[in-house]
Short mmCIF file of C-alpha atoms in Angstrom, two decimals:
data_model
loop_
_atom_site.label_atom_id
_atom_site.label_comp_id
_atom_site.label_asym_id
_atom_site.label_seq_id
_atom_site.Cartn_x
_atom_site.Cartn_y
_atom_site.Cartn_z
CA MET A 1141 -16.00 8.38 26.37
CA ILE A 1142 -18.52 7.23 24.49
CA ALA A 1143 -19.89 3.66 25.04
CA MET A 1144 -19.41 1.78 22.19
CA ASP A 1145 -18.68 -2.28 21.45
CA LEU A 1146 -15.32 -3.01 21.82
CA MET A 1147 -13.67 -5.09 18.65
CA HIS A 1148 -10.56 -6.99 19.13
CA HIS A 1149 -7.94 -7.35 16.65
CA SER A 1150 -4.82 -9.70 16.53
CA SER A 1151 -2.64 -11.02 14.01
CA CYS A 1152 -2.62 -14.45 15.52
CA PHE A 1153 -2.65 -15.51 11.93
CA LEU A 1154 1.40 -14.50 11.61
CA LEU A 1155 2.32 -17.22 14.41
CA PRO A 1156 2.83 -20.66 13.46
CA THR A 1157 -0.14 -22.01 15.88
CA ILE A 1158 -2.87 -19.81 16.59
CA PRO A 1159 -3.65 -19.89 20.71
CA LEU A 1160 -6.88 -20.60 22.08
CA GLN A 1161 -8.84 -17.57 23.21
CA ARG A 1162 -11.67 -16.80 25.08
CA ARG A 1163 -13.42 -14.94 22.16
CA PRO A 1164 -14.62 -16.92 19.90
CA SER A 1165 -11.84 -17.90 16.74
CA LEU A 1166 -11.72 -16.24 13.69
CA THR A 1167 -12.28 -18.32 10.27
CA TYR A 1168 -9.78 -17.26 7.82
CA ALA A 1169 -10.07 -17.11 4.21
CA LEU A 1170 -6.65 -16.46 1.95
CA LEU A 1171 -7.01 -14.57 -0.99
CA VAL A 1172 -3.73 -14.46 -3.09
CA LEU A 1173 -3.52 -11.08 -5.58
CA ASN A 1174 -1.25 -10.74 -8.19
CA GLN A 1175 2.07 -9.53 -6.89
CA ASN A 1176 5.45 -11.85 -5.60
CA LEU A 1177 3.91 -13.67 -2.66
CA PRO A 1178 5.56 -12.81 1.31
CA ARG A 1179 7.68 -15.23 2.89
CA PHE A 1180 4.82 -15.94 5.10
CA THR A 1181 2.18 -17.13 2.72
CA PRO A 1182 2.48 -21.00 3.42
CA LEU A 1183 1.82 -19.52 7.22
CA LEU A 1184 -1.12 -18.19 6.21
CA TRP A 1185 -2.24 -20.97 3.84
CA ASN A 1186 -2.23 -23.57 6.54
CA HIS A 1187 -4.49 -21.29 8.66
CA ALA A 1188 -7.25 -20.71 6.05
CA GLN A 1189 -10.15 -22.75 5.55
CA LEU A 1190 -10.79 -20.91 1.93
CA HIS A 1191 -7.88 -20.70 -0.21
CA LEU A 1192 -8.90 -18.27 -3.39
CA CYS A 1193 -6.77 -16.90 -6.10
CA ALA A 1194 -7.82 -13.61 -8.02
CA ASP A 1195 -7.02 -14.31 -12.03
CA GLY A 1196 -2.82 -13.45 -12.14
CA GLY A 1197 -2.45 -14.74 -8.20
CA ALA A 1198 -3.24 -18.23 -9.56
CA ASN A 1199 0.42 -17.47 -11.50
CA ARG A 1200 2.10 -16.17 -8.59
CA LEU A 1201 1.35 -19.43 -6.93
CA TYR A 1202 2.08 -21.56 -9.06
CA ASP A 1203 5.50 -19.91 -9.79
CA GLU A 1204 6.47 -18.93 -6.39
CA MET A 1205 4.99 -21.83 -3.87
CA PRO A 1206 7.64 -23.94 -4.94
CA LEU A 1207 10.25 -21.39 -4.18
CA PHE A 1208 9.35 -21.80 -0.57
CA PHE A 1209 10.14 -25.53 -0.52
CA PRO A 1210 13.14 -25.85 -2.73
CA GLN A 1211 13.73 -29.24 -1.09
CA GLU A 1212 10.66 -30.75 -2.40
CA ASP A 1213 9.23 -31.61 -6.17
CA ALA A 1214 7.73 -28.72 -7.26
CA SER A 1215 4.63 -30.54 -8.63
CA ASP A 1216 4.15 -31.70 -5.25
CA VAL A 1217 4.11 -28.55 -3.74
CA ARG A 1218 1.97 -27.06 -6.30
CA ARG A 1219 -0.56 -30.00 -5.37
CA ARG A 1220 -0.20 -29.47 -1.82
CA TYR A 1221 -1.32 -25.79 -2.26
CA LYS A 1222 -4.06 -25.93 -4.68
CA PRO A 1223 -6.68 -22.83 -4.67
CA ASP A 1224 -10.57 -23.64 -3.85
CA VAL A 1225 -11.52 -21.23 -6.14
CA ILE A 1226 -9.80 -19.24 -8.68
CA LYS A 1227 -12.06 -16.19 -9.90
CA GLY A 1228 -11.79 -12.93 -11.72
CA ASP A 1229 -11.28 -11.41 -15.10
CA MET A 1230 -8.71 -14.14 -16.08
CA ASP A 1231 -7.05 -11.73 -18.18
CA SER A 1232 -3.97 -12.59 -16.49
CA ILE A 1233 -4.12 -16.02 -15.82
CA ARG A 1234 -1.63 -18.36 -18.01
CA ARG A 1235 -3.33 -21.10 -19.81
CA GLU A 1236 -1.34 -23.88 -18.45
CA VAL A 1237 -1.56 -22.18 -14.96
CA LEU A 1238 -5.94 -22.59 -15.46
CA GLU A 1239 -5.63 -26.14 -16.70
CA PHE A 1240 -3.35 -27.57 -13.95
CA TYR A 1241 -5.44 -26.25 -11.32
CA ALA A 1242 -8.61 -26.96 -12.98
CA SER A 1243 -7.89 -30.56 -13.65
CA LEU A 1244 -6.91 -30.47 -9.91
CA GLY A 1245 -10.84 -29.63 -8.79
CA THR A 1246 -10.11 -26.02 -8.07
CA GLU A 1247 -13.46 -23.89 -9.14
CA ILE A 1248 -12.91 -21.13 -11.94
CA VAL A 1249 -15.25 -18.82 -11.56
CA ASP A 1250 -15.17 -16.46 -14.61
CA LYS A 1251 -16.30 -13.10 -13.97
CA SER A 1252 -14.68 -11.59 -17.44
CA HIS A 1253 -17.86 -9.83 -18.52
CA ASP A 1254 -17.69 -7.78 -15.34
CA GLN A 1255 -15.19 -4.80 -15.70
CA ASP A 1256 -16.69 -2.70 -13.17
CA THR A 1257 -14.99 -3.51 -10.14
CA THR A 1258 -11.38 -4.88 -9.17
CA ASP A 1259 -10.34 -8.49 -8.96
CA LEU A 1260 -10.35 -7.95 -5.45
CA HIS A 1261 -13.75 -6.63 -5.07
CA LYS A 1262 -14.97 -9.74 -7.15
CA CYS A 1263 -13.48 -11.86 -4.53
CA VAL A 1264 -14.57 -10.12 -1.33
CA THR A 1265 -18.17 -10.19 -2.88
CA TYR A 1266 -17.71 -13.95 -3.45
CA ILE A 1267 -16.35 -14.66 -0.08
CA ARG A 1268 -19.16 -12.40 1.52
CA ASP A 1269 -22.05 -14.06 -0.84
CA SER A 1270 -21.27 -17.31 -2.42
CA ALA A 1271 -18.58 -19.58 -0.31
CA SER A 1272 -20.08 -22.09 0.59
CA GLY A 1273 -18.83 -24.32 3.61
CA LEU A 1274 -17.14 -21.56 4.90
CA ASP A 1275 -18.07 -20.72 8.59
CA LYS A 1276 -19.07 -16.73 7.71
CA SER A 1277 -20.03 -15.75 11.60
CA ASN A 1278 -16.54 -14.70 12.28
CA LEU A 1279 -14.49 -14.20 9.33
CA CYS A 1280 -11.25 -12.96 8.66
CA VAL A 1281 -10.02 -12.56 5.10
CA LEU A 1282 -6.47 -12.13 4.53
CA VAL A 1283 -5.12 -10.86 1.30
CA VAL A 1284 -1.81 -11.12 -0.16
CA GLY A 1285 -0.75 -9.18 -2.98
CA ALA A 1286 -2.60 -5.82 -2.77
CA LEU A 1287 0.22 -3.56 -2.08
CA GLY A 1288 2.93 -2.78 -4.07
CA GLY A 1289 3.02 -2.77 -7.92
CA ARG A 1290 0.60 -0.08 -9.58
CA PHE A 1291 -0.19 2.70 -7.26
CA ASP A 1292 -4.07 3.27 -8.35
CA GLN A 1293 -4.34 -0.11 -8.11
CA GLU A 1294 -3.10 -0.46 -4.41
CA MET A 1295 -5.48 2.59 -3.95
CA GLY A 1296 -8.65 0.94 -5.40
CA ASN A 1297 -7.59 -2.26 -2.91
CA LEU A 1298 -7.51 0.26 -0.10
CA ASN A 1299 -11.29 1.13 -0.84
CA VAL A 1300 -12.27 -2.09 -0.89
CA ILE A 1301 -11.61 -2.48 2.65
CA CYS A 1302 -13.14 0.74 2.89
CA ARG A 1303 -16.26 -0.13 1.10
CA PHE A 1304 -16.46 -3.59 2.82
CA SER A 1305 -16.17 -1.57 6.38
CA SER A 1306 -18.59 -4.29 8.07
CA MET A 1307 -15.57 -7.32 7.39
CA ARG A 1308 -12.47 -7.98 8.67
CA ILE A 1309 -10.15 -7.98 5.64
CA VAL A 1310 -6.30 -7.83 6.52
CA LEU A 1311 -4.10 -6.80 3.28
CA LEU A 1312 -0.41 -8.25 4.33
CA SER A 1313 2.67 -7.64 2.30
CA ASN A 1314 6.46 -8.89 3.61
CA ASP A 1315 6.47 -5.07 5.19
CA SER A 1316 3.39 -4.47 6.86
CA LEU A 1317 -0.30 -5.49 7.48
CA ILE A 1318 -3.28 -2.86 7.23
CA HIS A 1319 -6.60 -3.23 8.29
CA LEU A 1320 -9.63 -1.11 8.98
CA LEU A 1321 -10.32 0.45 12.48
CA PRO A 1322 -14.52 1.34 12.07
CA ARG A 1323 -15.87 4.62 13.71
CA THR A 1324 -18.56 2.59 15.14
CA TYR A 1325 -15.82 0.66 17.79
CA CYS A 1326 -13.58 1.15 20.27
CA HIS A 1327 -11.03 -0.82 19.34
CA GLU A 1328 -8.31 -3.27 21.13
CA ILE A 1329 -5.56 -4.18 19.10
CA HIS A 1330 -3.42 -7.21 21.22
CA ILE A 1331 0.01 -6.95 19.37
CA GLN A 1332 1.79 -9.79 18.56
CA THR A 1333 5.60 -8.98 19.44
CA SER A 1334 7.28 -12.06 18.02
CA VAL A 1335 6.18 -11.08 14.60
CA GLU A 1336 5.03 -7.26 14.49
CA GLY A 1337 5.83 -4.19 15.32
CA PRO A 1338 7.20 -1.81 16.38
CA HIS A 1339 6.39 0.64 13.68
CA CYS A 1340 2.90 1.80 13.19
CA GLY A 1341 0.69 4.44 11.67
CA LEU A 1342 -3.09 5.30 11.77
CA ILE A 1343 -4.08 6.99 8.54
CA PRO A 1344 -7.40 8.97 7.98
CA ILE A 1345 -7.53 7.72 4.38
CA GLY A 1346 -10.29 9.13 2.97
CA THR A 1347 -12.19 11.64 5.91
CA PRO A 1348 -10.43 14.50 7.71
CA SER A 1349 -10.68 13.14 11.82
CA LYS A 1350 -11.91 15.63 14.15
CA SER A 1351 -10.78 13.53 17.28
CA SER A 1352 -9.01 10.20 17.79
CA THR A 1353 -7.93 8.81 20.98
CA THR A 1354 -5.21 6.07 21.61
CA THR A 1355 -3.44 4.38 24.49
CA GLY A 1356 -0.16 1.88 23.71
CA LEU A 1357 1.51 3.73 21.25
CA GLN A 1358 4.91 5.91 21.66
CA TRP A 1359 2.75 9.20 20.27
CA ASP A 1360 -0.54 8.58 21.52
CA LEU A 1361 -3.43 10.88 20.02
CA ASN A 1362 -5.57 12.63 22.78
CA ASN A 1363 -8.79 14.04 21.51
CA THR A 1364 -6.24 14.60 18.21
CA ALA A 1365 -7.55 15.68 15.23
CA MET A 1366 -5.70 13.71 12.13
CA GLU A 1367 -6.03 14.73 7.99
CA PHE A 1368 -4.16 14.50 5.18
CA GLY A 1369 -2.19 17.65 4.23
CA GLY A 1370 -2.02 17.90 8.42
CA LEU A 1371 -0.98 15.29 11.18
CA VAL A 1372 -1.37 11.37 9.95
CA SER A 1373 0.13 9.44 12.52
CA THR A 1374 3.03 7.55 10.63
CA SER A 1375 6.22 6.38 11.93
CA ASN A 1376 4.44 6.01 15.23
CA ILE A 1377 5.95 3.01 17.78
CA VAL A 1378 3.63 0.24 19.60
CA LYS A 1379 4.81 0.77 23.43
CA GLU A 1380 2.35 -1.90 25.22
CA GLU A 1381 1.22 -5.24 24.16
CA LYS A 1382 -2.80 -3.60 24.01
CA VAL A 1383 -3.47 -0.51 21.52
CA THR A 1384 -6.45 0.86 21.96
CA VAL A 1385 -7.99 3.71 19.13
CA GLN A 1386 -11.48 5.32 19.24
CA SER A 1387 -12.26 7.65 16.50
CA ASP A 1388 -14.73 9.65 14.96
CA CYS A 1389 -14.15 8.28 11.37
CA ASP A 1390 -12.82 5.08 9.89
CA LEU A 1391 -9.24 4.48 10.29
CA LEU A 1392 -6.46 2.42 8.92
CA TRP A 1393 -4.61 0.72 11.13
CA THR A 1394 -0.91 -0.12 9.82
CA ILE A 1395 2.10 -2.26 11.70
CA SER A 1396 5.24 -3.44 10.52
CA ILE A 1397 5.96 -6.77 10.15
CA LYS A 1398 9.37 -8.39 11.51
CA LYS A 1399 11.97 -9.60 9.37
CA LEU A 1400 12.96 -12.65 10.81
CA MET E 310 24.18 2.86 -9.13
CA PRO E 311 26.93 0.74 -10.60
CA LEU E 312 24.34 -2.17 -11.12
CA PHE E 313 22.92 0.08 -14.33
CA PHE E 314 26.41 0.25 -15.71
CA PRO E 315 27.83 -3.37 -15.24
CA GLN E 316 30.52 -2.62 -18.11
CA GLU E 317 32.36 -0.05 -16.01
CA ASP E 318 33.93 0.34 -12.93
CA ALA E 319 31.91 0.59 -9.69
CA SER E 320 33.98 3.50 -8.42
CA ASP E 321 33.95 5.49 -11.98
CA VAL E 322 30.09 5.33 -11.80
CA ARG E 323 29.59 6.33 -8.07
CA ARG E 324 32.07 9.45 -8.61
CA ARG E 325 29.82 10.09 -11.75
CA TYR E 326 26.85 10.21 -9.86
CA LYS E 327 27.65 11.89 -6.65
CA PRO E 328 25.16 13.22 -4.92
CA ASP E 329 25.49 17.02 -3.93
CA VAL E 330 23.60 16.84 -0.45
CA ILE E 331 22.96 13.91 1.84
CA LYS E 332 20.57 14.66 4.60
CA GLY E 333 18.58 13.49 7.46
CA ASP E 334 18.37 11.31 10.52
CA MET E 335 21.82 9.28 9.48
CA ASP E 336 20.30 6.30 11.31
CA SER E 337 20.51 3.98 8.16
CA ILE E 338 23.45 5.44 6.11
CA ARG E 339 26.58 3.02 6.35
CA ARG E 340 29.72 4.52 7.48
CA GLU E 341 31.80 3.70 4.30
CA VAL E 342 28.85 5.08 2.34
CA LEU E 343 28.96 8.20 4.10
CA GLU E 344 32.83 8.87 4.44
CA PHE E 345 33.04 7.83 0.58
CA TYR E 346 30.63 10.79 -0.36
CA ALA E 347 32.08 13.23 2.04
CA SER E 348 35.74 12.72 0.66
CA LEU E 349 34.38 13.62 -2.72
CA GLY E 350 32.89 16.83 -1.44
CA THR E 351 29.06 15.85 -0.84
CA GLU E 352 27.25 18.51 1.59
CA ILE E 353 26.24 16.29 4.82
CA VAL E 354 23.31 17.60 6.62
CA ASP E 355 22.90 15.86 9.51
CA LYS E 356 19.48 16.56 11.12
CA SER E 357 19.34 13.77 13.66
CA HIS E 358 17.82 15.93 16.47
CA ASP E 359 14.73 16.22 14.82
CA GLN E 360 12.30 13.15 14.90
CA ASP E 361 9.31 14.92 14.27
CA THR E 362 9.44 14.80 10.47
CA THR E 363 10.34 12.10 8.11
CA ASP E 364 12.93 12.25 5.95
CA LEU E 365 11.34 13.08 2.99
CA HIS E 366 9.82 15.90 4.96
CA LYS E 367 13.19 17.31 5.73
CA CYS E 368 14.41 17.17 2.46
CA VAL E 369 11.50 18.85 0.64
CA THR E 370 12.34 21.83 3.75
CA TYR E 371 15.67 21.94 2.79
CA ILE E 372 15.12 21.98 -1.01
CA ARG E 373 12.59 24.72 -0.57
CA ASP E 374 14.58 26.81 2.23
CA SER E 375 18.26 26.01 1.84
CA ALA E 376 19.52 24.64 -1.53
CA SER E 377 21.71 27.04 -2.70
CA GLY E 378 22.59 27.85 -6.58
CA LEU E 379 18.84 26.12 -7.42
CA ASP E 380 16.26 28.40 -9.38
CA LYS E 381 13.17 27.83 -6.93
CA SER E 382 10.98 29.83 -9.33
CA ASN E 383 10.08 26.83 -11.36
CA LEU E 384 10.94 23.65 -9.41
CA CYS E 385 9.82 20.15 -9.31
CA VAL E 386 11.05 17.94 -7.15
CA LEU E 387 11.57 14.42 -8.54
CA VAL E 388 11.13 11.95 -5.32
CA VAL E 389 12.36 8.05 -5.82
CA GLY E 390 12.05 5.73 -2.88
CA ALA E 391 9.21 6.78 -1.67
CA LEU E 392 6.75 4.02 -2.31
CA GLY E 393 6.47 0.58 -1.33
CA GLY E 394 8.22 -0.74 1.84
CA ARG E 395 6.40 0.26 5.14
CA PHE E 396 2.91 1.15 4.55
CA ASP E 397 3.24 3.67 7.13
CA GLN E 398 5.93 5.49 5.78
CA GLU E 399 4.32 5.42 2.20
CA MET E 400 1.54 7.09 3.76
CA GLY E 401 3.50 9.66 5.37
CA ASN E 402 5.34 10.41 1.71
CA LEU E 403 1.92 10.82 0.66
CA ASN E 404 1.31 13.33 3.57
CA VAL E 405 4.65 15.30 2.99
CA ILE E 406 2.95 16.04 -0.84
CA CYS E 407 -0.19 16.78 0.32
CA ARG E 408 1.07 19.31 3.12
CA PHE E 409 3.64 21.05 0.53
CA SER E 410 1.32 21.59 -1.60
CA SER E 411 2.49 24.74 -3.42
CA MET E 412 5.45 22.41 -4.69
CA ARG E 413 5.79 20.41 -7.47
CA ILE E 414 6.74 17.06 -5.93
CA VAL E 415 6.58 14.03 -7.77
CA LEU E 416 6.78 10.45 -6.58
CA LEU E 417 8.35 7.86 -8.62
CA SER E 418 8.45 4.19 -8.39
CA ASN E 419 9.39 1.09 -11.53
CA ASP E 420 5.58 1.00 -11.92
CA SER E 421 3.58 4.43 -11.47
CA LEU E 422 4.11 8.36 -10.50
CA ILE E 423 2.13 10.35 -8.31
CA HIS E 424 1.74 13.84 -7.79
CA LEU E 425 -0.96 16.32 -6.61
CA LEU E 426 -3.24 18.16 -8.36
CA PRO E 427 -4.16 21.15 -5.99
CA ARG E 428 -7.86 22.39 -5.84
CA THR E 429 -7.25 25.92 -6.64
CA TYR E 430 -6.01 24.99 -10.35
CA CYS E 431 -8.04 23.41 -13.67
CA HIS E 432 -5.17 21.03 -14.64
CA GLU E 433 -3.84 19.73 -17.86
CA ILE E 434 -1.83 16.64 -17.85
CA HIS E 435 0.15 15.90 -21.54
CA ILE E 436 0.09 12.62 -21.32
CA GLN E 437 3.73 11.23 -22.85
CA THR E 438 2.28 7.98 -24.36
CA SER E 439 5.79 6.73 -25.07
CA VAL E 440 6.27 6.24 -21.37
CA GLU E 441 3.37 6.37 -19.19
CA GLY E 442 0.21 5.02 -19.22
CA PRO E 443 -2.38 3.87 -19.85
CA HIS E 444 -3.51 3.07 -16.35
CA CYS E 445 -4.25 6.12 -14.25
CA GLY E 446 -6.02 7.10 -11.31
CA LEU E 447 -7.53 10.08 -9.59
CA ILE E 448 -7.59 9.83 -5.50
CA PRO E 449 -9.27 11.82 -3.21
CA ILE E 450 -6.78 11.41 -0.33
CA GLY E 451 -8.03 12.51 3.02
CA THR E 452 -10.93 14.49 2.12
CA PRO E 453 -14.50 13.38 -0.27
CA SER E 454 -14.56 15.33 -3.31
CA LYS E 455 -18.54 16.52 -3.81
CA SER E 456 -17.30 17.24 -7.76
CA SER E 457 -14.53 16.06 -9.80
CA THR E 458 -14.55 16.76 -13.74
CA THR E 459 -12.21 15.28 -16.36
CA THR E 460 -11.57 15.05 -19.89
CA GLY E 461 -9.62 12.53 -22.15
CA LEU E 462 -10.24 9.39 -19.83
CA GLN E 463 -12.31 5.82 -20.89
CA TRP E 464 -13.99 6.60 -17.66
CA ASP E 465 -14.18 10.57 -17.26
CA LEU E 466 -15.67 12.27 -14.24
CA ASN E 467 -18.31 14.62 -14.78
CA ASN E 468 -19.22 16.69 -11.37
CA THR E 469 -18.58 13.46 -9.98
CA ALA E 470 -18.37 12.79 -6.10
CA MET E 471 -15.45 10.97 -5.22
CA GLU E 472 -14.60 9.20 -1.51
CA PHE E 473 -12.76 6.53 -0.26
CA GLY E 474 -15.74 3.83 1.00
CA GLY E 475 -17.49 5.02 -2.10
CA LEU E 476 -16.28 5.71 -5.59
CA VAL E 477 -12.30 6.57 -6.29
CA SER E 478 -11.37 6.45 -9.83
CA THR E 479 -8.66 3.81 -10.11
CA SER E 480 -8.10 1.58 -13.10
CA ASN E 481 -8.93 4.08 -15.28
CA ILE E 482 -7.48 4.50 -18.58
CA VAL E 483 -6.09 7.47 -20.24
CA LYS E 484 -7.88 7.89 -23.89
CA GLU E 485 -6.13 11.23 -25.36
CA GLU E 486 -2.84 13.05 -25.18
CA LYS E 487 -4.25 16.06 -23.05
CA VAL E 488 -6.35 15.23 -19.91
CA THR E 489 -8.02 17.75 -17.99
CA VAL E 490 -9.21 17.45 -14.21
CA GLN E 491 -10.87 20.11 -12.18
CA SER E 492 -11.89 19.50 -8.47
CA ASP E 493 -13.42 20.95 -5.27
CA CYS E 494 -10.50 18.89 -3.64
CA ASP E 495 -6.87 18.11 -3.60
CA LEU E 496 -6.42 14.92 -5.83
CA LEU E 497 -3.52 12.88 -6.27
CA TRP E 498 -3.03 11.87 -9.87
CA THR E 499 -1.40 8.39 -10.65
CA ILE E 500 -0.32 7.12 -13.98
CA SER E 501 1.35 3.68 -14.70
CA ILE E 502 4.95 3.55 -16.06
CA LYS E 503 5.78 1.83 -19.19
CA LYS E 504 8.11 -1.23 -18.94
CA LEU E 505 10.12 -1.00 -21.85
#
């Protein structure tokens, strides 16, 4: 086995409170894109230091956050869940939503002249380069709304996490979470069994893998080759609380999120 | 199915839209649903012993190998329900269309359709503008493409390399009623479906 640095992964952000760990804790940024909000969005919001909406994601926040708190006044909920930044093309956000958040102090960053990158790409770049007051040394970007909807957009969003392979970016939906396992590390994934699993997969999304090795899965890989058109590890099952993965190419790790 | 015909009696709708075959693991189908269709003559093919392939894989194999009375010389399999839901299952379903690359298999959702463009052909895609477009994409799923060339798109490719981690053609726009694609590797073609 090649000696490589270890990269640890844990879906602590899905837990009500994030437990203290020996490793330095992560700073979370939450990015809301333009799909229905997953049911755990308020939980992610509470863990995040920075809250960003990409364009139409602001509509989702405005329309759907109050639905999670039906007992409360909608305006109170909207004020409490106010994004720090709204960024993007601004071709989807409704005028009254933009004005509402702008009046509350949300920073509006209009990038309508840049048509070459997706909203997710723009926002990840912004978080990486510009976001002030954010401890970026151990940053993890949580993204809701990147999956489902138009398939070409979903693939464009997967490509963003492949391109920003040195950043921790987690795509979340009601059903699944996805993040990259860069090939330059051995990976330890600490499974939070109260909120995720057991269904999982390892996806050689862009390049055939000549050799991947895992522990902790029902169908472990053992120097196994994977590629689209051949073997892709899907409908696998997490068997242990720690899963390890090592591969010669970047893989997408995906695990199901429990419906509680 | 009855929800699409709210004016009609649900049982009438269910009888009219009776499947010819129900196939798979049988770990999700409700007992009363299975009994209802079985009593109407639907063939039930229970493959619960084969855990190594997905339901989509089993069904495509069945269509290719077993389905009698079907003219398979010019067959196209239309699939609904393969997208959305669990991401690993969606990827497994994409892999099925990659593995059965000699078959026409189209995955459909409310928002998009997807099918494979095998590298062994030049492709002409005739756009039905009343129902699809304009958003489209070409996805080098699983293998980097050293060279792809298109016509008919807003951002055409011209011997252009594509790969995950680099350029992937998404949020493209169909500009003409005929799109052509040629590539050194299998690409997924995807186009948006209009909400009418």
